[in-house]
mmCIF file of C-alpha atoms in Angstrom:
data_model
loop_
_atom_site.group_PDB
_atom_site.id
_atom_site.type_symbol
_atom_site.label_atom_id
_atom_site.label_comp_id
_atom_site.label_asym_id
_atom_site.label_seq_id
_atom_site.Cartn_x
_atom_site.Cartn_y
_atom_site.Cartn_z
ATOM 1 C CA UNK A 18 -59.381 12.689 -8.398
ATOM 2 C CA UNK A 19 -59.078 15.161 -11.547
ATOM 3 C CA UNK A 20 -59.298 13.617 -14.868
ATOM 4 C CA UNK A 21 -55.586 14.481 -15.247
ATOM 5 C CA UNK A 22 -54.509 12.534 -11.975
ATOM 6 C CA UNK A 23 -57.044 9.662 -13.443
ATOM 7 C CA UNK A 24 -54.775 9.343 -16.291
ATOM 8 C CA UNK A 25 -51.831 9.668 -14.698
ATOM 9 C CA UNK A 26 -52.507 6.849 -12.259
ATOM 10 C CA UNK A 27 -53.610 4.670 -15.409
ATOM 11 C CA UNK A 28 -50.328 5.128 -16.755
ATOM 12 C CA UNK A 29 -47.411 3.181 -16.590
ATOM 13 C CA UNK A 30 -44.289 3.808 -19.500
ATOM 14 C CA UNK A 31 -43.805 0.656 -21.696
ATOM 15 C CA UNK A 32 -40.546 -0.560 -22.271
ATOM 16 C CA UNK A 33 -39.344 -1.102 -25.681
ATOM 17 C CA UNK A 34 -36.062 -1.877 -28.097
ATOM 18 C CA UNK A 35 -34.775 0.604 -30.920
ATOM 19 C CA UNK A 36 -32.307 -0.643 -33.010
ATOM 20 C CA UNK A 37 -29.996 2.279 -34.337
ATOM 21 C CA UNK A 38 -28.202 3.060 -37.563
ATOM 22 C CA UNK A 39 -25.437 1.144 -36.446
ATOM 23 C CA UNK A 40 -26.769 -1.933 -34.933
ATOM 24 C CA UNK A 41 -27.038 -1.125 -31.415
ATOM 25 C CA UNK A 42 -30.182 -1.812 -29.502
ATOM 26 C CA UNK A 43 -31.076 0.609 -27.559
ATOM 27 C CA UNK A 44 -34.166 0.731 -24.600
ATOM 28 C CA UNK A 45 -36.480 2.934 -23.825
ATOM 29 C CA UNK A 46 -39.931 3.707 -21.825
ATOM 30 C CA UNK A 47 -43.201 5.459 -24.081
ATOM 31 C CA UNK A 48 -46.048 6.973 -23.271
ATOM 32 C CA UNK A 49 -48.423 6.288 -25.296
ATOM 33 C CA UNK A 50 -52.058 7.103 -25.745
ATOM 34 C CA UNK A 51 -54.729 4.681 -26.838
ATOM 35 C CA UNK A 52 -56.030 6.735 -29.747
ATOM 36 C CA UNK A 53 -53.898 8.509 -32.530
ATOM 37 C CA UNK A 54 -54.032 12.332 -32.494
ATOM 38 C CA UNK A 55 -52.403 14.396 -35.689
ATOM 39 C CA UNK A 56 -52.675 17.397 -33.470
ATOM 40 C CA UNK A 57 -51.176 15.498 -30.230
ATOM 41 C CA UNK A 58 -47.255 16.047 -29.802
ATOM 42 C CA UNK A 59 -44.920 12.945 -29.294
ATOM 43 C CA UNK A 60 -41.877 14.267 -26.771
ATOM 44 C CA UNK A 61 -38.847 12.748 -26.752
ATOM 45 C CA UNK A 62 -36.721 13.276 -23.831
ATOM 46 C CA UNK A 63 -33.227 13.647 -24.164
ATOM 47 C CA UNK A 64 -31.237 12.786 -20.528
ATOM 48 C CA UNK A 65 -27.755 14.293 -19.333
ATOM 49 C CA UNK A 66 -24.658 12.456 -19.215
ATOM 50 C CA UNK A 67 -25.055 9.087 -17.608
ATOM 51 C CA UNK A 68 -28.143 10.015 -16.143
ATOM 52 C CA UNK A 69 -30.624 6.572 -16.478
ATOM 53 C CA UNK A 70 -34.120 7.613 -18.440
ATOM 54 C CA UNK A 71 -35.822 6.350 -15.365
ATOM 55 C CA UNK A 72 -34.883 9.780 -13.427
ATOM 56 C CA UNK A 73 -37.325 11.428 -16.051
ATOM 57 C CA UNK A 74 -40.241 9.201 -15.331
ATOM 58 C CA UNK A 75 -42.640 11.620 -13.529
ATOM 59 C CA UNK A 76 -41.648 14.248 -15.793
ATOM 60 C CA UNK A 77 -42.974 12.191 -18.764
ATOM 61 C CA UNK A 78 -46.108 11.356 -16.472
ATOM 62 C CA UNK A 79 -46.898 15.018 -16.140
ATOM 63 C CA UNK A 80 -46.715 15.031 -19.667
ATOM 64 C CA UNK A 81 -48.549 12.422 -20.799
ATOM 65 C CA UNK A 82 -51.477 13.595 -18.274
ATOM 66 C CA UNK A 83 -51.315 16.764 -20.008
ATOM 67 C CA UNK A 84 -52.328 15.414 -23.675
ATOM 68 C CA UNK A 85 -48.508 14.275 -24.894
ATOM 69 C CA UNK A 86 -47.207 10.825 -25.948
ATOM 70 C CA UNK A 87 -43.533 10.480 -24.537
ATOM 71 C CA UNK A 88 -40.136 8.720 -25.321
ATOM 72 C CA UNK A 89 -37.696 8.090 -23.119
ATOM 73 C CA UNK A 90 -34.473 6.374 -23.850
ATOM 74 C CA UNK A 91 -30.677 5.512 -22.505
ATOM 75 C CA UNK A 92 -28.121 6.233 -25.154
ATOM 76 C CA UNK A 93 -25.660 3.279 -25.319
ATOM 77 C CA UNK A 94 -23.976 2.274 -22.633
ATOM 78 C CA UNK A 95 -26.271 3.655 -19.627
ATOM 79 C CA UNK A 96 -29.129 2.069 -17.733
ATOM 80 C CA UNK A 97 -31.442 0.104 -20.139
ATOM 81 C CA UNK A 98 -29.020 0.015 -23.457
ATOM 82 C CA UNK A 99 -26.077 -0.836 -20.789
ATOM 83 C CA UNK A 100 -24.217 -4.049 -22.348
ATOM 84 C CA UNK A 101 -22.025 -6.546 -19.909
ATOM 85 C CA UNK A 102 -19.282 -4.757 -19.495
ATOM 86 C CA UNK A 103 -17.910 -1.395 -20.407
ATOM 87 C CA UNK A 104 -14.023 -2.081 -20.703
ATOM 88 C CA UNK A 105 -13.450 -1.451 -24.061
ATOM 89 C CA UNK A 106 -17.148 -0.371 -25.368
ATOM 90 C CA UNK A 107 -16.954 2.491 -27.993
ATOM 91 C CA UNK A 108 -19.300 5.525 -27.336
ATOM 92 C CA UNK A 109 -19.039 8.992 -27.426
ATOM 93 C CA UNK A 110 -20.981 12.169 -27.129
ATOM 94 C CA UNK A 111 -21.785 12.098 -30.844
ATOM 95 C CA UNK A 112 -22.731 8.586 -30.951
ATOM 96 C CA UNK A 113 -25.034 9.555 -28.567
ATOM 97 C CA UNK A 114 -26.936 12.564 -30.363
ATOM 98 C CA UNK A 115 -26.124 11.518 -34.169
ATOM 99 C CA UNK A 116 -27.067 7.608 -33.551
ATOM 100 C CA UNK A 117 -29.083 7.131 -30.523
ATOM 101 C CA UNK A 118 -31.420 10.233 -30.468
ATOM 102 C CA UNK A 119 -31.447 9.998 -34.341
ATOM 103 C CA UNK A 120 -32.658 6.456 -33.290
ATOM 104 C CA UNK A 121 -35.400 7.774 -31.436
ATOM 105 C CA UNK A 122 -36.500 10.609 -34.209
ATOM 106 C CA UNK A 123 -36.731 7.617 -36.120
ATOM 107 C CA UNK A 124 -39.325 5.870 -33.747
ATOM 108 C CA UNK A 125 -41.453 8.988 -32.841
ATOM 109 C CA UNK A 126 -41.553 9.310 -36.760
ATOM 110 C CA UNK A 127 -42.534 5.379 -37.404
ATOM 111 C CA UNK A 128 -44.744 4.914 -34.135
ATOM 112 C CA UNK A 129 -46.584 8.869 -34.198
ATOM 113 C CA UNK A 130 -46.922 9.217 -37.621
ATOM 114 C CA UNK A 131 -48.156 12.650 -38.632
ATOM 115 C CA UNK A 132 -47.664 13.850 -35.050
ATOM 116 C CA UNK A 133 -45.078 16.993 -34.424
ATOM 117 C CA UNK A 134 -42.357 16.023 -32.620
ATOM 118 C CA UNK A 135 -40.742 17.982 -29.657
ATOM 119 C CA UNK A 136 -37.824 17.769 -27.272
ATOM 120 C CA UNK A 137 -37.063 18.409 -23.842
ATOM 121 C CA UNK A 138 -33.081 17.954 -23.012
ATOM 122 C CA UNK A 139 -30.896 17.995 -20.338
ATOM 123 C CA UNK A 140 -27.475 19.478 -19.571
ATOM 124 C CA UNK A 141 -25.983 17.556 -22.619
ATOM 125 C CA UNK A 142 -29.554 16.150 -23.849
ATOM 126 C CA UNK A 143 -29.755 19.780 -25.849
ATOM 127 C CA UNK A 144 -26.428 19.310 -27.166
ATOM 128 C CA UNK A 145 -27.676 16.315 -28.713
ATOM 129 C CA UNK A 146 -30.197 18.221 -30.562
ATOM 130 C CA UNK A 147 -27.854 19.439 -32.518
ATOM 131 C CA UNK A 148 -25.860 16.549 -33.571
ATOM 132 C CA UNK A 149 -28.796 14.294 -35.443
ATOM 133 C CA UNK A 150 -29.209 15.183 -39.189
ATOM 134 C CA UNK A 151 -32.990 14.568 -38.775
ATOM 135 C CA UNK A 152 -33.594 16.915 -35.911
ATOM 136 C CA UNK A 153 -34.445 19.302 -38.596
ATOM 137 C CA UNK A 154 -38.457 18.165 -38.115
ATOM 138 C CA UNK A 155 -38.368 19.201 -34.726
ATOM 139 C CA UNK A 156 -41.059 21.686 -33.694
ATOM 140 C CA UNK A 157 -40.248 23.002 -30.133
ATOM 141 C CA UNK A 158 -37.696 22.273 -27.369
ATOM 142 C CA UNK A 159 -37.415 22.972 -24.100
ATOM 143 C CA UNK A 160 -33.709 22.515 -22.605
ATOM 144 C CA UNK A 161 -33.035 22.718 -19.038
ATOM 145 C CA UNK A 162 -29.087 23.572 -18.231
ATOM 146 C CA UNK A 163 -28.017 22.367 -21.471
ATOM 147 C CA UNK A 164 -24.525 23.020 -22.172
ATOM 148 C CA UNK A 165 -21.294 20.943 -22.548
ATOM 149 C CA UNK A 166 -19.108 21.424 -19.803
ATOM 150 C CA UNK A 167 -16.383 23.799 -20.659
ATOM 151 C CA UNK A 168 -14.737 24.506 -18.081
ATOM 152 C CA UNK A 169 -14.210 28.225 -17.619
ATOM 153 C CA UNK A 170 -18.537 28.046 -18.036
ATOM 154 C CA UNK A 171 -18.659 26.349 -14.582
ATOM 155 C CA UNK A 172 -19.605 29.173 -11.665
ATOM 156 C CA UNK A 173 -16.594 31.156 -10.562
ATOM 157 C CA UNK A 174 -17.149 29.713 -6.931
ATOM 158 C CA UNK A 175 -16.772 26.157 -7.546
ATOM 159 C CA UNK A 176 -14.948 26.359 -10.715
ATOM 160 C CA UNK A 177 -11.519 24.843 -9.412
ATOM 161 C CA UNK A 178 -13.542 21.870 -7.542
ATOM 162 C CA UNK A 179 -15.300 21.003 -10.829
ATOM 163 C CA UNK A 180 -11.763 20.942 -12.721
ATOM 164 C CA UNK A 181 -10.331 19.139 -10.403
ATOM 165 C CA UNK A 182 -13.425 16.492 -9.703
ATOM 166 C CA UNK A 183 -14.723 16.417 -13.433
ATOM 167 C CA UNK A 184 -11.246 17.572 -15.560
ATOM 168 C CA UNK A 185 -8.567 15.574 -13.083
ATOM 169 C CA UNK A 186 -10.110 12.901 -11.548
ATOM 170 C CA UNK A 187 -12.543 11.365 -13.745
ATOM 171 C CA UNK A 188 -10.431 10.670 -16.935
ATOM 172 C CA UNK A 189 -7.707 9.324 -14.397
ATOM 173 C CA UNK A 190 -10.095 6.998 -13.113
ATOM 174 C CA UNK A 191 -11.091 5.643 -16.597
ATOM 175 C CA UNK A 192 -7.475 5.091 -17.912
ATOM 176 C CA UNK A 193 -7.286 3.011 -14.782
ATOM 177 C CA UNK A 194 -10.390 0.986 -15.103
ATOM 178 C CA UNK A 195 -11.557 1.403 -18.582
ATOM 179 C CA UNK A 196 -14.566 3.348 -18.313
ATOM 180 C CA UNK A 197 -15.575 5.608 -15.609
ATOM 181 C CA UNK A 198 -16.931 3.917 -12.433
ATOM 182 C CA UNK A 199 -19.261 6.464 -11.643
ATOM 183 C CA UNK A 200 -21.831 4.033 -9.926
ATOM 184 C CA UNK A 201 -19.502 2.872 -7.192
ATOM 185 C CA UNK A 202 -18.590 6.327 -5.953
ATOM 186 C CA UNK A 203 -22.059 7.502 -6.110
ATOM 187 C CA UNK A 204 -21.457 10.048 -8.716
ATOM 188 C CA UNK A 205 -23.487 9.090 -11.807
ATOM 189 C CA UNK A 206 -23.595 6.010 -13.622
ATOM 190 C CA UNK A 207 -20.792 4.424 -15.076
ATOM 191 C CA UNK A 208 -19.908 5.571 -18.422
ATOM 192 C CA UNK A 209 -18.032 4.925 -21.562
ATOM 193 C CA UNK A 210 -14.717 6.047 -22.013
ATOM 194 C CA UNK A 211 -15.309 7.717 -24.891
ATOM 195 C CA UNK A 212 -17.992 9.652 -23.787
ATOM 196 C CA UNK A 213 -15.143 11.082 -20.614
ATOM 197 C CA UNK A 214 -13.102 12.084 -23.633
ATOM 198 C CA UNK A 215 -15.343 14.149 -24.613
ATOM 199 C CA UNK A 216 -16.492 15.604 -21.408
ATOM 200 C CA UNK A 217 -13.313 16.173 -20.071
ATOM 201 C CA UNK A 218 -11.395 17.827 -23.165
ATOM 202 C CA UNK A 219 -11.047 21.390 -22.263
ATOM 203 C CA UNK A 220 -12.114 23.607 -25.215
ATOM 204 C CA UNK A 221 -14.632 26.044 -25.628
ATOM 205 C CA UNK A 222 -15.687 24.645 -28.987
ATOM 206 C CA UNK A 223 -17.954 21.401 -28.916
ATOM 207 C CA UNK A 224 -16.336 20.260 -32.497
ATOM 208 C CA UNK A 225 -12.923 20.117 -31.699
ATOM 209 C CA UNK A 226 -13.688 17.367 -28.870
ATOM 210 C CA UNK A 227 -12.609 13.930 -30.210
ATOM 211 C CA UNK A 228 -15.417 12.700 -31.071
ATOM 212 C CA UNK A 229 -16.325 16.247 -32.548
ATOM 213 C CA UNK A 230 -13.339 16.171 -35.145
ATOM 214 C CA UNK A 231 -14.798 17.362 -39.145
ATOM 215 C CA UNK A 232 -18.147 18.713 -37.847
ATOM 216 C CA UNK A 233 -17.354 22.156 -38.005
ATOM 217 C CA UNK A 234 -20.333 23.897 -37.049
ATOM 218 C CA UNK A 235 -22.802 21.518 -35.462
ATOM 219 C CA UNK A 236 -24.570 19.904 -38.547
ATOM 220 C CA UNK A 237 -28.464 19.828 -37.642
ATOM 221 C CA UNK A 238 -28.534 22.801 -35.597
ATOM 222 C CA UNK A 239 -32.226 21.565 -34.744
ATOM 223 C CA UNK A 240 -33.185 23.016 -38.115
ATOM 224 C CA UNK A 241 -36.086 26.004 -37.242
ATOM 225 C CA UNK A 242 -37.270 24.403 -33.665
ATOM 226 C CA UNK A 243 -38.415 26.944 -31.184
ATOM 227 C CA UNK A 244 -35.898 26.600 -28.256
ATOM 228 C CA UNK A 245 -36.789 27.360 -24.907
ATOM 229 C CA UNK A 246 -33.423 27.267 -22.786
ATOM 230 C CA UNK A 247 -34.290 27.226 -18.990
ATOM 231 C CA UNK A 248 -31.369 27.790 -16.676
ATOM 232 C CA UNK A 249 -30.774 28.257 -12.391
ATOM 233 C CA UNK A 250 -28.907 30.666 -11.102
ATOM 234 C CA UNK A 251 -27.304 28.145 -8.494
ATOM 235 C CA UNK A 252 -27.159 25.353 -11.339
ATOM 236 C CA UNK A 253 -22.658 25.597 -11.244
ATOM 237 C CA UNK A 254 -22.627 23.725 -14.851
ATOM 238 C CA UNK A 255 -25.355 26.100 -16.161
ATOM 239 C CA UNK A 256 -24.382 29.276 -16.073
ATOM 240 C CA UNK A 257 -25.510 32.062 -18.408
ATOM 241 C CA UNK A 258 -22.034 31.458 -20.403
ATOM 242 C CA UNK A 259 -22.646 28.307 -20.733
ATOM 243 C CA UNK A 260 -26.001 27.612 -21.682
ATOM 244 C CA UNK A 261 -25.592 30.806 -24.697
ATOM 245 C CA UNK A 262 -22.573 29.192 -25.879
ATOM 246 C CA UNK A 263 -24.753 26.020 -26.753
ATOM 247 C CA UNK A 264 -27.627 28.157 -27.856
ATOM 248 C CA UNK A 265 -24.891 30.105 -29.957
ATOM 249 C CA UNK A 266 -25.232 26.427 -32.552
ATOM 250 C CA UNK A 267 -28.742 27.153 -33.260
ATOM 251 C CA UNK A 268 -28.464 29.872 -35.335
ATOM 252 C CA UNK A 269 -31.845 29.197 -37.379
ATOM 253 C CA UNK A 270 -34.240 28.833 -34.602
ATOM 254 C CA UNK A 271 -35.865 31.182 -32.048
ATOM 255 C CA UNK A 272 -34.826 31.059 -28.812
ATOM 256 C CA UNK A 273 -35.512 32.524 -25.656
ATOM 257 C CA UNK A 274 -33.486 31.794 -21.973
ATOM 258 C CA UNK A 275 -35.698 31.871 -18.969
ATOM 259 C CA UNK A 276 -33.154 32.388 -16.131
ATOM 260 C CA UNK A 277 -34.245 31.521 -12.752
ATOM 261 C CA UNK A 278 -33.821 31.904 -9.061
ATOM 262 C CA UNK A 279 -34.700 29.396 -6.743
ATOM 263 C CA UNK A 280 -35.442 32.384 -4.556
ATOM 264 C CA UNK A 281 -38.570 33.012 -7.271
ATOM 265 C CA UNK A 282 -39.986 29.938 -6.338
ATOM 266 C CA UNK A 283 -39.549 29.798 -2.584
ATOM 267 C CA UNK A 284 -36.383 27.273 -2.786
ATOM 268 C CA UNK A 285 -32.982 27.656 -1.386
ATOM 269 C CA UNK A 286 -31.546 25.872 -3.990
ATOM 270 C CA UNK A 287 -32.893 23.751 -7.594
ATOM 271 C CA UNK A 288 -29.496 23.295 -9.081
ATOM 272 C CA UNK A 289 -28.838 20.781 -11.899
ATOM 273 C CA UNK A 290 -31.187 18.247 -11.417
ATOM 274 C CA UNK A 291 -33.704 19.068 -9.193
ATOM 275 C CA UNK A 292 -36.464 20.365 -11.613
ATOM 276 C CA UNK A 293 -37.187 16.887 -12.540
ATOM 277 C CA UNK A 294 -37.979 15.906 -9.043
ATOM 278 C CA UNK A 295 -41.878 16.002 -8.261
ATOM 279 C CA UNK A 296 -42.002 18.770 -5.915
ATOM 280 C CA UNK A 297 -41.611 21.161 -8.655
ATOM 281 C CA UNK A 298 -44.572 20.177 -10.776
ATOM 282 C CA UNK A 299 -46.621 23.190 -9.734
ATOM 283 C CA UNK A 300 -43.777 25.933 -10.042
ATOM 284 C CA UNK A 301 -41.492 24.736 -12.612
ATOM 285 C CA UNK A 302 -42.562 21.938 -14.738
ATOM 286 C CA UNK A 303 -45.997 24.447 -16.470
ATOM 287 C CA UNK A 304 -43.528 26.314 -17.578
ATOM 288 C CA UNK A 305 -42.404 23.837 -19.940
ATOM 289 C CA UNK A 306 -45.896 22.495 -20.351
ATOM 290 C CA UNK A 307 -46.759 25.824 -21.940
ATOM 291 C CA UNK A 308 -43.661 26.316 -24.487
ATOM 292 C CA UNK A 309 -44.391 22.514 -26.099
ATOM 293 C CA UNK A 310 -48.172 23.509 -26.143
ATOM 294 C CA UNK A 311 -48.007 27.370 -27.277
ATOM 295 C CA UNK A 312 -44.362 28.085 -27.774
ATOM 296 C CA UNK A 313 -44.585 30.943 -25.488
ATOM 297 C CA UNK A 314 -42.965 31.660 -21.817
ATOM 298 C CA UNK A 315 -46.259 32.975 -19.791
ATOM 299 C CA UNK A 316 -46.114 36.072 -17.749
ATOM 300 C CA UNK A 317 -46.773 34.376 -14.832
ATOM 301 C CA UNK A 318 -43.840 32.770 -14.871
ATOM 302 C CA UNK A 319 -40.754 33.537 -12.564
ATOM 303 C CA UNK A 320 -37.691 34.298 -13.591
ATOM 304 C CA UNK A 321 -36.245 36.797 -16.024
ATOM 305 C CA UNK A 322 -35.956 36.106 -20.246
ATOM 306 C CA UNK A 323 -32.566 36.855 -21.466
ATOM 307 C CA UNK A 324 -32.105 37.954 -24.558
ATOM 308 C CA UNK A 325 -30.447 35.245 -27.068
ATOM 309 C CA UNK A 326 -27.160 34.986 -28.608
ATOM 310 C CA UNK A 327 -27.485 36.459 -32.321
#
């Protein structure tokens, strides 16, 4: 075995609690090595909508084998900060990036002391970059089809089955039940009413969702953080529309889109959720690796940069 497969077998995330702002305990996973490093990078990992931390578990092994410490978390209301029942339980899309990752900032800041502290989000896991006032001490990010979900973003093929699935059927679903079962129809996990609200309001402007009312522009904006936005070209909520009208919020920082074909990589399809599986640790996940250690997209890698909103 390599030394990095070594560690990687040693290494098993550790659950812990985080009590937010607010109250809420939330849980987690981390990654932590046994010796403190000012130079070693503490990654926080930012999931998509009701989308349990656990799915990002190898991910964070890779990284931890490769010299990071890692967070994971569940914002409130999915997987490990789930409470008994749902009917009735206030959370929203903002809760989830101004409380819950600010939560988490909060930790890496206590826990890593001294340590830069980087990002790697997904679908709305960017967003929530740019909702927590302290994301400002962020160094780099990587986002992987961060946007959130309007609409007319969604590829032109499958645009009306997305409405009609995401737009139609899932806030029906959680007027009648009280939350969204998402679980039971194999979907997602279940998830908070509020946070459907949010998804399923149809503007092309993230603050004038409901839980978005006053922000005006988004407030952190992830302060000066290098952003690396990764995108497929068969990913149907990640189009390039909708992955520059997210980057559009982060007007101070540098960032670069790496658009992708699964073609490039020998695939038929990645999609939305597929670079997180295992089989893509030698294609896709270096090329992450490399922006949280250098800040730079490699030659070598596939795909083709795009240039950023201005």
């Amino acid at each position: 075995m390599t030394q990095q497969e070594v560690i990687r077998a040693a290494c098993v995330g550790q659950p812990f609690r985080e009590v937010a702002g607010d109250g809420f305990s939330l849980g987690g996973f981390v990654w932590q090595h046994a010796e403190p490093d000012p130079q070693r990078a503490v990654v926080i990992i930012n999931a998509a909508t009701s989308v349990r931390c656990r799915f990002y578990s190898r991910f964070a092994d890779y990284l931890y084998a490769h010299g990071f410490d890692v967070l994971t978390y569940d914002y409130r209301g999915i997987g490990e900060s789930r409470p008994t029942s749902l009917r009735g339980f206030a959370a929203s899309w903002s809760d989830w990036g101004a409380v819950d990752f600010e939560a988490m900032l909060g930790r890496a800041r206590r826990e890593f002391a001294g340590q830069p502290i980087d990002v790697v989000g997904h679908s709305f896991g960017g967003c929530a970059l740019a909702l927590a006032p302290t994301a400002t001490q962020v160094r780099r990010v990587v986002t992987m089809g961060a946007q959130f979900a309007y609409w007319r973003d969604y590829a032109l093929g499958q645009r009306l089955q997305l409405l009609a699935k995401w737009h139609v059927a899932m806030p029906l679903l959680t007027r009648l039940y009280g939350y969204f079962p998402g679980k039971r129809l194999g979907w997602m996990e279940d998830t908070p009413a509020g946070v459907v609200r949010d998804w399923t309001t149809r503007t092309h402007r993230y603050e004038l969702r409901p839980s978005g009312q006053g922000l005006g522009r988004l407030p952190a904006g992830g302060g000066k953080a290098a952003i690396l936005a990764i995108s497929l070209t068969d990913d149907p909520f990640g189009t390039v529309a909708a992955i520059e009208r997210l980057l559009g919020y982060f007007e101070q920082s540098r960032r670069v889109h790496l658009r992708i074909s699964p073609r490039e990589i020998g695939e038929r399809e990645v999609g939305h959720f597929a670079f997180f599986h295992s089989r893509f640790e030698a294609r896709l996940w270096p090329i992450a690796l490399g922006w949280l250690r250098q800040g730079e997209v490699s030659t070598e890698a596939p795909g083709t940069l795009i240039q950023a909103p201005l």
